[in-house]
Tab-separated table of C-alpha atoms in Angstrom:
chain	number	residue	atom	x	y	z
V	1	MET	CA	-0.025	-0.123	-0.025
V	2	THR	CA	2.789	2.460	0.796
V	3	ALA	CA	4.559	1.805	-2.433
V	4	VAL	CA	1.516	2.489	-4.420
V	5	LEU	CA	0.869	5.747	-2.676
V	6	SER	CA	4.543	6.686	-3.074
V	7	ALA	CA	4.364	5.923	-6.730
V	8	ALA	CA	0.980	7.971	-7.215
V	9	VAL	CA	2.678	10.991	-5.499
V	10	LEU	CA	5.998	10.796	-7.317
V	11	THR	CA	4.455	10.309	-10.804
V	12	GLY	CA	1.791	12.914	-10.257
V	13	THR	CA	3.962	15.841	-9.914
V	14	ALA	CA	6.827	14.659	-12.157
V	15	SER	CA	4.651	14.175	-15.202
V	16	ALA	CA	3.277	17.630	-15.692
V	17	CYS	CA	4.647	21.161	-16.440
V	18	SER	CA	3.464	23.604	-13.869
V	19	CYS	CA	4.340	27.387	-14.117
V	20	GLN	CA	3.883	30.092	-11.441
V	21	PRO	CA	0.330	31.220	-11.250
V	22	TYR	CA	-0.475	34.711	-12.108
V	23	ASP	CA	3.170	35.432	-13.483
V	24	THR	CA	3.222	38.417	-15.429
V	25	GLU	CA	5.328	39.376	-18.534
V	26	PRO	CA	7.221	42.070	-16.640
V	27	GLN	CA	8.210	39.512	-14.107
V	28	ARG	CA	9.371	37.016	-16.730
V	29	TYR	CA	11.208	39.841	-18.467
V	30	ALA	CA	13.032	40.704	-15.266
V	31	ARG	CA	14.077	36.960	-14.602
V	32	ALA	CA	15.228	36.376	-18.190
V	33	ASP	CA	18.953	36.733	-19.017
V	34	HIS	CA	18.064	37.398	-22.773
V	35	VAL	CA	14.902	38.668	-24.460
V	36	PHE	CA	14.927	38.847	-28.331
V	37	SER	CA	12.665	38.314	-31.274
V	38	GLY	CA	13.607	36.032	-34.121
V	39	SER	CA	12.450	33.544	-36.702
V	40	VAL	CA	13.031	29.812	-36.205
V	41	SER	CA	15.043	28.372	-39.162
V	42	ALA	CA	15.653	24.869	-37.915
V	43	SER	CA	14.551	22.310	-35.230
V	44	THR	CA	16.906	19.356	-34.116
V	45	ILE	CA	16.351	16.671	-31.392
V	46	LEU	CA	19.494	16.236	-29.301
V	47	GLU	CA	19.211	12.671	-27.825
V	48	ARG	CA	20.898	11.297	-24.654
V	49	GLY	CA	24.532	10.617	-25.290
V	50	THR	CA	24.950	13.710	-27.524
V	51	PRO	CA	27.913	15.642	-26.197
V	52	ASN	CA	26.844	18.123	-23.408
V	53	TYR	CA	23.283	16.593	-23.265
V	54	VAL	CA	23.462	13.541	-20.966
V	55	TRP	CA	20.450	13.776	-18.831
V	56	ASP	CA	17.388	14.589	-21.005
V	57	ASP	CA	16.412	14.545	-24.614
V	58	LEU	CA	16.341	18.232	-25.699
V	59	ARG	CA	15.024	19.994	-28.747
V	60	ALA	CA	17.211	22.627	-30.306
V	61	TYR	CA	15.885	25.460	-32.304
V	62	THR	CA	18.066	27.671	-34.603
V	63	VAL	CA	16.752	31.145	-34.415
V	64	GLN	CA	17.675	34.180	-36.579
V	65	VAL	CA	17.648	37.183	-34.149
V	66	GLY	CA	15.731	40.164	-35.415
V	67	GLN	CA	15.670	42.477	-32.333
V	68	GLU	CA	17.409	42.284	-28.891
V	69	TYR	CA	15.509	43.815	-25.886
V	70	LYS	CA	17.644	42.394	-23.125
V	71	GLY	CA	21.059	40.710	-22.891
V	72	ASP	CA	23.402	39.947	-25.759
V	73	VAL	CA	22.941	37.063	-28.210
V	74	PRO	CA	24.574	36.374	-31.682
V	75	ALA	CA	22.761	36.969	-34.849
V	76	THR	CA	22.064	33.300	-35.090
V	77	VAL	CA	21.503	31.432	-31.679
V	78	THR	CA	20.583	27.972	-30.649
V	79	VAL	CA	17.640	27.868	-28.156
V	80	THR	CA	17.410	24.526	-26.281
V	81	THR	CA	14.435	23.264	-24.324
V	82	ASN	CA	13.199	19.916	-23.036
V	83	TYR	CA	11.818	17.833	-25.814
V	84	ALA	CA	8.642	16.730	-23.818
V	85	GLY	CA	5.961	19.274	-23.093
V	86	SER	CA	5.354	17.600	-19.786
V	87	MET	CA	8.903	18.775	-18.844
V	88	CYS	CA	7.879	22.334	-19.811
V	89	GLY	CA	9.458	22.071	-23.276
V	90	LEU	CA	8.659	24.636	-25.817
V	91	SER	CA	7.084	23.737	-29.200
V	92	LEU	CA	8.239	26.276	-31.920
V	93	TYR	CA	7.605	25.877	-35.568
V	94	VAL	CA	10.214	26.558	-38.278
V	95	GLY	CA	9.312	29.715	-40.361
V	96	GLU	CA	7.394	31.320	-37.257
V	97	SER	CA	8.691	34.362	-35.383
V	98	TYR	CA	8.755	34.405	-31.583
V	99	LEU	CA	9.747	36.779	-28.705
V	100	VAL	CA	12.071	34.489	-26.721
V	101	PHE	CA	12.736	34.756	-22.950
V	102	ALA	CA	15.869	32.807	-22.482
V	103	PHE	CA	18.697	32.024	-19.864
V	104	GLY	CA	22.318	31.231	-19.703
V	105	ASP	CA	25.650	32.379	-21.010
V	106	SER	CA	25.240	33.079	-24.853
V	107	THR	CA	28.994	33.250	-25.627
V	108	ASP	CA	28.738	29.724	-27.076
V	109	GLY	CA	25.868	30.695	-29.239
V	110	GLU	CA	23.393	28.756	-27.212
V	111	VAL	CA	20.748	29.597	-24.617
V	112	SER	CA	17.892	27.721	-22.959
V	113	SER	CA	14.175	28.488	-22.616
V	114	HIS	CA	11.082	26.585	-21.433
V	115	TYR	CA	7.281	26.862	-21.548
V	116	CYS	CA	6.940	29.102	-18.310
V	117	SER	CA	9.696	31.499	-19.527
V	118	GLY	CA	7.248	33.595	-21.362
V	119	THR	CA	8.433	32.859	-24.877
V	120	ARG	CA	5.525	33.695	-27.248
V	121	SER	CA	4.575	34.621	-30.776
V	122	ALA	CA	6.311	37.830	-31.909
V	123	ASN	CA	2.863	38.932	-33.376
V	124	ALA	CA	1.881	40.317	-30.004
V	125	GLY	CA	4.610	42.897	-30.171
V	126	PRO	CA	7.598	43.815	-28.080
V	127	PRO	CA	7.967	42.574	-24.378
V	128	VAL	CA	5.973	44.221	-21.732
V	129	THR	CA	8.715	45.380	-19.272
V	130	THR	CA	6.869	47.340	-16.576
V	131	THR	CA	3.604	46.768	-14.675
V	132	ALA	CA	2.353	50.291	-16.009
V	133	MET	CA	2.812	49.003	-19.572
V	134	ALA	CA	0.780	45.819	-18.863
V	135	VAL	CA	-1.965	47.664	-17.265
V	136	SER	CA	-2.205	50.170	-20.079
V	137	ALA	CA	-1.852	47.539	-22.753
V	138	ALA	CA	-4.931	45.579	-21.204
V	139	ALA	CA	-6.909	48.635	-20.585
V	140	PRO	CA	-9.652	49.126	-23.189
V	141	THR	CA	-9.313	52.320	-25.302
V	142	CYS	CA	-12.331	54.442	-25.970
V	143	ALA	CA	-12.772	57.042	-28.702
V	144	ALA	CA	-14.518	60.192	-28.071
V	145	VAL	CA	-17.843	60.713	-29.890
V	146	ALA	CA	-18.249	64.108	-31.676
């Protein structure tokens, strides 16, 4: 009985991605080492045993950087993430543009990101960096009727 309960507890929390509730884009921006927009040009799976990737299967996205908002990344950067969505891995698509919130030292041309980092479609515009911007962006606009 104890073994069954232990297994249920361990697999229940380890099998799903869980982000901080009510996390805002300004908070995600503040935590990120790098924030940039760019277009995904390639996607590769890095399997266990690949040099530097021993523990988990990772997906590597090659991103052509368009605009840097925070940090410093090369014009072409590799963004790594867990392969599995249940491990908070990102699902990006070749040819699509994203606003990437990333972590790590980019001197080797590589950074990492995950589902909870804030990475999103670039179509929604530049990053919201302050709470005032978040409030004004969310507030409805009204036109004066003459």
